[in-house]
GROMACS .gro file of C-alpha atoms in nm:
model
  409
    1UNK     CA    1  12.663   9.327   9.425
    2UNK     CA    2  12.311   9.235   9.303
    3UNK     CA    3  12.333   9.497   9.033
    4UNK     CA    4  12.645   9.335   8.915
    5UNK     CA    5  12.540   8.991   8.930
    6UNK     CA    6  12.245   9.059   8.694
    7UNK     CA    7  12.437   9.277   8.450
    8UNK     CA    8  12.659   8.998   8.444
    9UNK     CA    9  12.395   8.689   8.425
   10UNK     CA   10  12.233   8.944   8.078
   11UNK     CA   11  12.555   8.960   7.900
   12UNK     CA   12  12.564   8.638   7.865
   13UNK     CA   13  12.352   8.428   7.608
   14UNK     CA   14  12.154   8.248   7.785
   15UNK     CA   15  12.083   8.500   8.069
   16UNK     CA   16  11.943   8.724   7.774
   17UNK     CA   17  11.759   8.470   7.647
   18UNK     CA   18  11.626   8.383   7.991
   19UNK     CA   19  11.533   8.776   8.082
   20UNK     CA   20  11.322   8.736   7.718
   21UNK     CA   21  11.121   8.427   7.806
   22UNK     CA   22  11.080   8.596   8.166
   23UNK     CA   23  10.945   8.952   7.959
   24UNK     CA   24  10.713   8.758   7.749
   25UNK     CA   25  10.519   8.600   7.989
   26UNK     CA   26  10.438   8.935   8.132
   27UNK     CA   27  10.355   9.022   7.777
   28UNK     CA   28  10.129   8.764   7.731
   29UNK     CA   29   9.981   8.801   8.084
   30UNK     CA   30   9.835   9.147   7.940
   31UNK     CA   31   9.687   8.979   7.622
   32UNK     CA   32   9.983   9.103   7.385
   33UNK     CA   33   9.802   9.406   7.244
   34UNK     CA   34   9.918   9.675   7.502
   35UNK     CA   35   9.899  10.010   7.233
   36UNK     CA   36   9.930  10.293   7.486
   37UNK     CA   37  10.009  10.292   7.890
   38UNK     CA   38  10.041  10.613   8.110
   39UNK     CA   39  10.257  10.678   8.426
   40UNK     CA   40  10.243  10.939   8.674
   41UNK     CA   41  10.173  11.021   8.972
   42UNK     CA   42  10.540  11.063   9.117
   43UNK     CA   43  10.881  11.004   8.982
   44UNK     CA   44  10.884  10.722   8.724
   45UNK     CA   45  11.225  10.472   8.741
   46UNK     CA   46  11.320  10.407   8.427
   47UNK     CA   47  11.348  10.055   8.506
   48UNK     CA   48  11.000  10.064   8.529
   49UNK     CA   49  10.940  10.243   8.207
   50UNK     CA   50  11.155  10.001   7.991
   51UNK     CA   51  10.963   9.726   8.182
   52UNK     CA   52  10.650   9.845   8.025
   53UNK     CA   53  10.787   9.893   7.714
   54UNK     CA   54  10.869   9.534   7.651
   55UNK     CA   55  10.485   9.469   7.729
   56UNK     CA   56  10.379   9.697   7.453
   57UNK     CA   57  10.282   9.523   7.156
   58UNK     CA   58  10.499   9.516   6.835
   59UNK     CA   59  10.531   9.876   6.710
   60UNK     CA   60  10.389  10.047   7.007
   61UNK     CA   61  10.738  10.039   7.218
   62UNK     CA   62  10.700  10.444   7.244
   63UNK     CA   63  10.344  10.436   7.333
   64UNK     CA   64  10.456  10.473   7.741
   65UNK     CA   65  10.349  10.803   7.833
   66UNK     CA   66  10.541  10.941   8.156
   67UNK     CA   67  10.336  11.253   8.253
   68UNK     CA   68  10.403  11.511   8.486
   69UNK     CA   69  10.129  11.742   8.683
   70UNK     CA   70   9.983  11.746   9.022
   71UNK     CA   71   9.623  11.770   9.111
   72UNK     CA   72   9.624  12.100   9.164
   73UNK     CA   73   9.789  12.148   8.794
   74UNK     CA   74   9.741  11.884   8.570
   75UNK     CA   75   9.907  11.813   8.260
   76UNK     CA   76  10.232  11.957   8.264
   77UNK     CA   77  10.411  11.759   8.035
   78UNK     CA   78  10.408  11.427   7.867
   79UNK     CA   79  10.727  11.253   7.803
   80UNK     CA   80  10.948  11.537   7.889
   81UNK     CA   81  10.757  11.799   7.630
   82UNK     CA   82  10.570  12.095   7.775
   83UNK     CA   83  10.219  12.134   7.731
   84UNK     CA   84  10.126  12.386   7.452
   85UNK     CA   85   9.831  12.490   7.725
   86UNK     CA   86  10.096  12.571   7.980
   87UNK     CA   87  10.335  12.815   8.037
   88UNK     CA   88  10.665  12.697   8.251
   89UNK     CA   89  10.945  12.921   8.392
   90UNK     CA   90  11.223  12.820   8.667
   91UNK     CA   91  11.290  12.988   8.960
   92UNK     CA   92  11.624  12.997   9.165
   93UNK     CA   93  11.648  12.741   9.482
   94UNK     CA   94  11.795  12.851   9.784
   95UNK     CA   95  11.902  12.675  10.106
   96UNK     CA   96  12.083  12.890  10.382
   97UNK     CA   97  12.158  13.155  10.176
   98UNK     CA   98  12.332  12.963   9.883
   99UNK     CA   99  12.212  12.896   9.531
  100UNK     CA  100  12.161  12.513   9.471
  101UNK     CA  101  11.950  12.525   9.120
  102UNK     CA  102  11.970  12.823   8.928
  103UNK     CA  103  11.805  12.885   8.564
  104UNK     CA  104  12.163  13.014   8.495
  105UNK     CA  105  12.332  12.642   8.520
  106UNK     CA  106  12.484  12.509   8.221
  107UNK     CA  107  12.434  12.306   8.001
  108UNK     CA  108  12.077  12.291   8.129
  109UNK     CA  109  11.889  12.529   8.327
  110UNK     CA  110  11.754  12.426   8.672
  111UNK     CA  111  11.528  12.577   8.946
  112UNK     CA  112  11.170  12.495   9.066
  113UNK     CA  113  10.911  12.454   8.856
  114UNK     CA  114  10.626  12.763   8.775
  115UNK     CA  115  10.358  12.692   8.587
  116UNK     CA  116  10.043  12.889   8.474
  117UNK     CA  117   9.771  12.817   8.207
  118UNK     CA  118   9.785  13.053   7.887
  119UNK     CA  119   9.411  13.090   7.904
  120UNK     CA  120   9.454  13.233   8.292
  121UNK     CA  121   9.240  12.945   8.444
  122UNK     CA  122   9.342  12.845   8.754
  123UNK     CA  123   9.219  12.595   9.046
  124UNK     CA  124   9.169  12.653   9.393
  125UNK     CA  125   9.142  12.453   9.708
  126UNK     CA  126   8.752  12.446   9.825
  127UNK     CA  127   8.722  12.663  10.143
  128UNK     CA  128   9.103  12.666  10.226
  129UNK     CA  129   9.249  13.016  10.108
  130UNK     CA  130   9.549  12.937  10.356
  131UNK     CA  131   9.662  12.644  10.105
  132UNK     CA  132   9.618  12.880   9.791
  133UNK     CA  133   9.821  13.140   9.923
  134UNK     CA  134  10.114  12.872  10.013
  135UNK     CA  135  10.131  12.747   9.617
  136UNK     CA  136  10.015  13.008   9.435
  137UNK     CA  137  10.232  13.324   9.379
  138UNK     CA  138  10.152  13.605   9.135
  139UNK     CA  139   9.965  13.406   8.902
  140UNK     CA  140  10.224  13.132   8.913
  141UNK     CA  141  10.141  12.763   9.078
  142UNK     CA  142  10.457  12.672   9.308
  143UNK     CA  143  10.510  12.288   9.183
  144UNK     CA  144  10.740  12.246   9.483
  145UNK     CA  145  10.932  11.997   9.211
  146UNK     CA  146  11.286  12.091   9.114
  147UNK     CA  147  11.312  12.072   8.678
  148UNK     CA  148  11.595  12.055   8.427
  149UNK     CA  149  11.539  12.213   8.090
  150UNK     CA  150  11.725  12.032   7.770
  151UNK     CA  151  11.757  12.239   7.498
  152UNK     CA  152  11.919  12.032   7.269
  153UNK     CA  153  11.615  11.877   7.224
  154UNK     CA  154  11.358  11.944   6.958
  155UNK     CA  155  11.110  12.102   6.848
  156UNK     CA  156  11.110  12.247   7.251
  157UNK     CA  157  11.294  12.247   7.527
  158UNK     CA  158  11.270  11.823   7.765
  159UNK     CA  159  11.151  11.879   8.085
  160UNK     CA  160  11.300  11.643   8.320
  161UNK     CA  161  11.190  11.636   8.701
  162UNK     CA  162  11.538  11.592   8.901
  163UNK     CA  163  11.452  11.667   9.247
  164UNK     CA  164  11.224  11.822   9.511
  165UNK     CA  165  11.240  12.161   9.666
  166UNK     CA  166  11.186  12.025  10.031
  167UNK     CA  167  11.408  11.673   9.962
  168UNK     CA  168  11.749  11.853   9.956
  169UNK     CA  169  11.926  11.803  10.263
  170UNK     CA  170  12.241  11.990  10.421
  171UNK     CA  171  12.524  11.739  10.532
  172UNK     CA  172  12.832  11.856  10.713
  173UNK     CA  173  13.121  11.716  10.588
  174UNK     CA  174  13.490  11.807  10.671
  175UNK     CA  175  13.404  12.194  10.773
  176UNK     CA  176  13.211  12.247  10.514
  177UNK     CA  177  12.815  12.219  10.357
  178UNK     CA  178  12.711  12.026  10.091
  179UNK     CA  179  12.361  11.963   9.964
  180UNK     CA  180  12.218  11.617   9.852
  181UNK     CA  181  11.913  11.544   9.684
  182UNK     CA  182  11.789  11.264  10.002
  183UNK     CA  183  11.486  11.152   9.806
  184UNK     CA  184  11.686  11.060   9.489
  185UNK     CA  185  11.920  10.872   9.651
  186UNK     CA  186  11.698  10.670   9.872
  187UNK     CA  187  11.503  10.562   9.589
  188UNK     CA  188  11.766  10.490   9.365
  189UNK     CA  189  12.089  10.386   9.535
  190UNK     CA  190  11.976  10.281   9.861
  191UNK     CA  191  11.600  10.112   9.818
  192UNK     CA  192  11.680   9.917   9.504
  193UNK     CA  193  11.869   9.622   9.782
  194UNK     CA  194  11.699   9.340   9.787
  195UNK     CA  195  11.760   9.315  10.211
  196UNK     CA  196  11.597   9.683  10.230
  197UNK     CA  197  11.233   9.789  10.241
  198UNK     CA  198  11.246  10.138  10.353
  199UNK     CA  199  11.560  10.386  10.399
  200UNK     CA  200  11.532  10.793  10.457
  201UNK     CA  201  11.839  10.958  10.511
  202UNK     CA  202  11.871  11.177  10.778
  203UNK     CA  203  12.109  11.477  10.825
  204UNK     CA  204  12.227  11.754  11.109
  205UNK     CA  205  12.429  12.055  10.978
  206UNK     CA  206  12.636  12.087  11.306
  207UNK     CA  207  12.739  11.726  11.279
  208UNK     CA  208  12.888  11.499  10.990
  209UNK     CA  209  12.752  11.263  10.756
  210UNK     CA  210  12.408  11.122  10.722
  211UNK     CA  211  12.277  10.831  10.936
  212UNK     CA  212  12.022  10.615  10.730
  213UNK     CA  213  11.712  10.495  10.944
  214UNK     CA  214  11.628  10.163  10.785
  215UNK     CA  215  11.342   9.920  10.740
  216UNK     CA  216  11.501   9.569  10.662
  217UNK     CA  217  11.314   9.300  10.508
  218UNK     CA  218  11.212   9.043  10.743
  219UNK     CA  219  11.304   8.769  10.577
  220UNK     CA  220  11.703   8.918  10.603
  221UNK     CA  221  11.630   9.001  10.947
  222UNK     CA  222  11.475   8.630  10.987
  223UNK     CA  223  11.793   8.463  10.830
  224UNK     CA  224  12.011   8.686  10.987
  225UNK     CA  225  11.906   8.545  11.354
  226UNK     CA  226  11.944   8.187  11.211
  227UNK     CA  227  12.294   8.256  11.122
  228UNK     CA  228  12.409   8.361  11.470
  229UNK     CA  229  12.667   8.137  11.639
  230UNK     CA  230  12.389   8.102  11.884
  231UNK     CA  231  12.068   8.102  11.685
  232UNK     CA  232  11.781   8.337  11.794
  233UNK     CA  233  11.447   8.252  11.816
  234UNK     CA  234  11.270   8.401  11.498
  235UNK     CA  235  11.103   8.769  11.543
  236UNK     CA  236  11.262   8.774  11.888
  237UNK     CA  237  11.492   9.053  11.785
  238UNK     CA  238  11.180   9.257  11.641
  239UNK     CA  239  10.947   9.176  11.973
  240UNK     CA  240  11.270   9.290  12.220
  241UNK     CA  241  11.263   9.647  11.994
  242UNK     CA  242  10.870   9.696  12.055
  243UNK     CA  243  10.900   9.697  12.392
  244UNK     CA  244  11.061  10.076  12.349
  245UNK     CA  245  10.906  10.405  12.208
  246UNK     CA  246  10.941  10.393  11.853
  247UNK     CA  247  11.250  10.610  11.751
  248UNK     CA  248  11.417  10.640  12.084
  249UNK     CA  249  11.753  10.571  12.165
  250UNK     CA  250  11.687  10.279  12.382
  251UNK     CA  251  11.488  10.101  12.065
  252UNK     CA  252  11.793  10.146  11.863
  253UNK     CA  253  12.012  10.030  12.127
  254UNK     CA  254  11.797   9.683  12.139
  255UNK     CA  255  11.893   9.591  11.802
  256UNK     CA  256  12.190   9.352  11.822
  257UNK     CA  257  12.527   9.533  11.655
  258UNK     CA  258  12.624   9.297  11.402
  259UNK     CA  259  12.251   9.326  11.238
  260UNK     CA  260  12.333   9.693  11.224
  261UNK     CA  261  12.685   9.661  11.127
  262UNK     CA  262  12.565   9.431  10.838
  263UNK     CA  263  12.265   9.663  10.705
  264UNK     CA  264  12.564   9.930  10.703
  265UNK     CA  265  12.801   9.707  10.508
  266UNK     CA  266  12.484   9.677  10.262
  267UNK     CA  267  12.444  10.041  10.222
  268UNK     CA  268  12.872  10.113  10.169
  269UNK     CA  269  12.826   9.842   9.901
  270UNK     CA  270  12.532  10.031   9.710
  271UNK     CA  271  12.692  10.363   9.779
  272UNK     CA  272  13.036  10.276   9.620
  273UNK     CA  273  13.173  10.554   9.410
  274UNK     CA  274  12.954  10.793   9.548
  275UNK     CA  275  13.056  11.116   9.702
  276UNK     CA  276  13.134  11.049  10.050
  277UNK     CA  277  12.885  11.215  10.222
  278UNK     CA  278  12.626  11.053  10.011
  279UNK     CA  279  12.713  10.730  10.202
  280UNK     CA  280  12.572  10.672  10.566
  281UNK     CA  281  12.796  10.687  10.885
  282UNK     CA  282  12.533  10.504  11.059
  283UNK     CA  283  12.206  10.316  11.076
  284UNK     CA  284  11.865  10.330  11.301
  285UNK     CA  285  11.738   9.974  11.260
  286UNK     CA  286  11.300   9.996  11.280
  287UNK     CA  287  11.227   9.626  11.282
  288UNK     CA  288  10.841   9.725  11.218
  289UNK     CA  289  10.716   9.795  10.877
  290UNK     CA  290  10.603  10.165  10.823
  291UNK     CA  291  10.250  10.208  10.725
  292UNK     CA  292   9.978  10.396  10.568
  293UNK     CA  293   9.769  10.388  10.938
  294UNK     CA  294   9.754  10.532  11.181
  295UNK     CA  295   9.974  10.339  11.466
  296UNK     CA  296   9.752  10.153  11.769
  297UNK     CA  297   9.819  10.484  12.033
  298UNK     CA  298   9.770  10.679  11.758
  299UNK     CA  299  10.036  10.785  11.598
  300UNK     CA  300  10.048  10.965  11.224
  301UNK     CA  301  10.132  10.711  10.960
  302UNK     CA  302  10.442  10.734  10.833
  303UNK     CA  303  10.414  10.653  10.464
  304UNK     CA  304  10.147  10.835  10.224
  305UNK     CA  305   9.856  10.666  10.071
  306UNK     CA  306  10.125  10.556   9.785
  307UNK     CA  307  10.356  10.391  10.023
  308UNK     CA  308  10.599  10.683   9.986
  309UNK     CA  309  10.793  10.795  10.294
  310UNK     CA  310  10.716  11.104  10.503
  311UNK     CA  311  11.051  11.214  10.498
  312UNK     CA  312  11.000  11.496  10.747
  313UNK     CA  313  10.781  11.295  10.999
  314UNK     CA  314  11.011  11.036  11.030
  315UNK     CA  315  11.292  11.225  11.065
  316UNK     CA  316  11.090  11.365  11.387
  317UNK     CA  317  10.979  11.019  11.485
  318UNK     CA  318  11.349  10.916  11.475
  319UNK     CA  319  11.546  11.249  11.637
  320UNK     CA  320  11.633  11.113  11.964
  321UNK     CA  321  11.753  10.825  11.806
  322UNK     CA  322  11.968  11.002  11.545
  323UNK     CA  323  12.058  11.247  11.794
  324UNK     CA  324  12.229  10.960  12.000
  325UNK     CA  325  12.395  10.756  11.674
  326UNK     CA  326  12.546  11.082  11.631
  327UNK     CA  327  12.704  11.120  11.971
  328UNK     CA  328  12.836  10.729  11.932
  329UNK     CA  329  12.991  10.862  11.625
  330UNK     CA  330  13.174  11.154  11.800
  331UNK     CA  331  13.290  10.992  12.104
  332UNK     CA  332  13.437  10.731  11.906
  333UNK     CA  333  13.597  10.936  11.641
  334UNK     CA  334  13.433  10.698  11.362
  335UNK     CA  335  13.357  11.025  11.126
  336UNK     CA  336  13.719  11.010  11.024
  337UNK     CA  337  13.733  10.699  10.806
  338UNK     CA  338  13.765  10.742  10.473
  339UNK     CA  339  13.430  10.628  10.338
  340UNK     CA  340  13.279  10.775  10.675
  341UNK     CA  341  13.182  10.400  10.760
  342UNK     CA  342  13.291  10.192  11.024
  343UNK     CA  343  13.086   9.870  10.987
  344UNK     CA  344  13.270   9.535  10.930
  345UNK     CA  345  13.051   9.251  10.807
  346UNK     CA  346  12.993   8.958  10.986
  347UNK     CA  347  13.179   8.655  10.900
  348UNK     CA  348  12.840   8.492  10.706
  349UNK     CA  349  12.758   8.814  10.524
  350UNK     CA  350  13.178   8.786  10.401
  351UNK     CA  351  13.134   8.417  10.317
  352UNK     CA  352  12.782   8.491  10.077
  353UNK     CA  353  12.959   8.793   9.937
  354UNK     CA  354  13.259   8.576   9.797
  355UNK     CA  355  13.086   8.301   9.661
  356UNK     CA  356  12.874   8.552   9.498
  357UNK     CA  357  13.170   8.698   9.373
  358UNK     CA  358  13.286   8.359   9.187
  359UNK     CA  359  12.982   8.319   9.072
  360UNK     CA  360  13.028   8.705   8.953
  361UNK     CA  361  13.389   8.621   8.794
  362UNK     CA  362  13.210   8.288   8.643
  363UNK     CA  363  12.927   8.483   8.426
  364UNK     CA  364  13.169   8.740   8.303
  365UNK     CA  365  13.440   8.448   8.154
  366UNK     CA  366  13.126   8.297   8.014
  367UNK     CA  367  13.031   8.653   7.803
  368UNK     CA  368  13.412   8.717   7.777
  369UNK     CA  369  13.423   8.332   7.592
  370UNK     CA  370  13.063   8.381   7.418
  371UNK     CA  371  13.204   8.748   7.273
  372UNK     CA  372  13.554   8.597   7.136
  373UNK     CA  373  13.349   8.326   6.963
  374UNK     CA  374  13.154   8.577   6.791
  375UNK     CA  375  13.462   8.766   6.682
  376UNK     CA  376  13.589   8.461   6.547
  377UNK     CA  377  13.290   8.312   6.379
  378UNK     CA  378  13.306   8.679   6.219
  379UNK     CA  379  13.693   8.673   6.134
  380UNK     CA  380  13.609   8.319   5.933
  381UNK     CA  381  13.283   8.463   5.731
  382UNK     CA  382  13.471   8.731   5.645
  383UNK     CA  383  13.775   8.496   5.535
  384UNK     CA  384  13.498   8.287   5.343
  385UNK     CA  385  13.338   8.591   5.170
  386UNK     CA  386  13.662   8.703   5.042
  387UNK     CA  387  13.785   8.338   4.878
  388UNK     CA  388  13.955   8.158   5.166
  389UNK     CA  389  13.817   7.844   5.285
  390UNK     CA  390  13.857   7.800   5.594
  391UNK     CA  391  13.695   7.564   5.924
  392UNK     CA  392  13.464   7.760   6.096
  393UNK     CA  393  13.540   7.693   6.480
  394UNK     CA  394  13.295   7.512   6.680
  395UNK     CA  395  13.110   7.696   6.978
  396UNK     CA  396  13.185   7.475   7.288
  397UNK     CA  397  12.888   7.262   7.339
  398UNK     CA  398  12.958   7.223   7.728
  399UNK     CA  399  12.919   7.547   7.919
  400UNK     CA  400  13.051   7.719   8.223
  401UNK     CA  401  12.657   7.864   8.233
  402UNK     CA  402  12.463   7.628   8.324
  403UNK     CA  403  12.609   7.499   8.644
  404UNK     CA  404  12.652   7.891   8.736
  405UNK     CA  405  12.278   7.973   8.643
  406UNK     CA  406  12.141   7.664   8.888
  407UNK     CA  407  12.421   7.763   9.182
  408UNK     CA  408  12.316   8.163   9.075
  409UNK     CA  409  11.909   8.091   9.116
   0.00000   0.00000   0.00000
C-alpha cells in the first residue's frame, strides 16, 4: 500500500515538485558537482542507483558505475559490461537433480558465473589451500552468483546478477517442489515494508509453504502495544520474549497472536500478485534486533559486517520455532487457504488501511484531473494554431492535493 501511495503522490504535479525539492537538497549537500559514483560489494537496488543519478551534476547522470566482482576476483564487470581482461562462462545450477538455471535458457542464458583472467594470473588464500579448493576448479573461479547474459545488447553481452546459488530455497507446494529466489524476494518484496527491519524466508521440503522469520521495527511494535484495547507497557512484549531461548518454540509463542497476525497481513499485502508459494504462510517474530556482533552468551552474529542476514545461521537458529509453526499449520489445516495466509488484520490495522485507501483514491483523482487539464490545454492550443479562437480553460486554483498532502504527511 505504501508503494501505491508513493506512486500516486508522485504522479501529481505537487508530488513531483515535492520529490524534486527533496532530491535537490541531497544534491546540494554533496556540493552539486558530483561527477562519478561507484557502487559494488553486493546487489545494488535500482532505486538506490536512480537516487545516486539524481545527485550527479548536470550531464553526468551516466557516471554511476555499478561494479561487480569479489575480493578473490575483482573487476569482473561494470554496468553489466564484462571486462576485456576476463573470460566468463555460465555453468548449470542443479538442485535435487533438477536444473534450475541453464546456459541453454532462452532468451538469455543463465547459470553460475565462472571466471578466469586471460593472462593466467589468479589469487590465492594465504596458507588456506582448503578454501582455494572450494572456489577454484580447473583454473576457473566459481563465484557462487547466478548470472544472466543478454546478447541483445551491443557491443557485447550484458551481464546481470539474478541470484545466489546457495540462496535458492526448495518449497513444497501442492504436491510438487518449486524453487524460489529467497534472497531476492526478501530484499525486493518484503524488505522495503516500512514496518519491518529484517526478514528471512525459511522452507522445509517436506512441508507446504514458507515461514518468514521477521524482525519488526521497534516503532511499529510500540505503536501496536499502544493501540491495544488494554494498552501494553511499551517494550514489555520484547522483554517477555527475552525470557526464552532465541529461536525456541517458547520464544515464538510468547509473542501475542495479534502482533504476528498484523505482520503476516503486511507480508500478504506486499506479496499480492506473487506466486502463492512465495507468500509466507506464517511468521516467527523476533523482537531483538540481529547484530553484526556476537551475543552476550557467545552466540554467533546473525548479520555480516555489511549488515546482511546470514541466512544459513538464521535458519538453524530458528529451526525449532519454524518446525513448531509448520506443526501448528498442519494441525489447523491452514495450508490449503487460497493465498496460503490465514491472518486477519486487527481493527486498528484495518482502520489505518481504510484511511490510506481514501488518501490513495484522492491522489489518483487529482492526477486524473491534472491529466484531463493538460489534454484540454493541448486541445485548445492546437485549435489556436489552426486559427480557431477559443478561450483557454482556467486551471482550478483550489486543489484537493494540498489538504491530501497534509493528511498524507
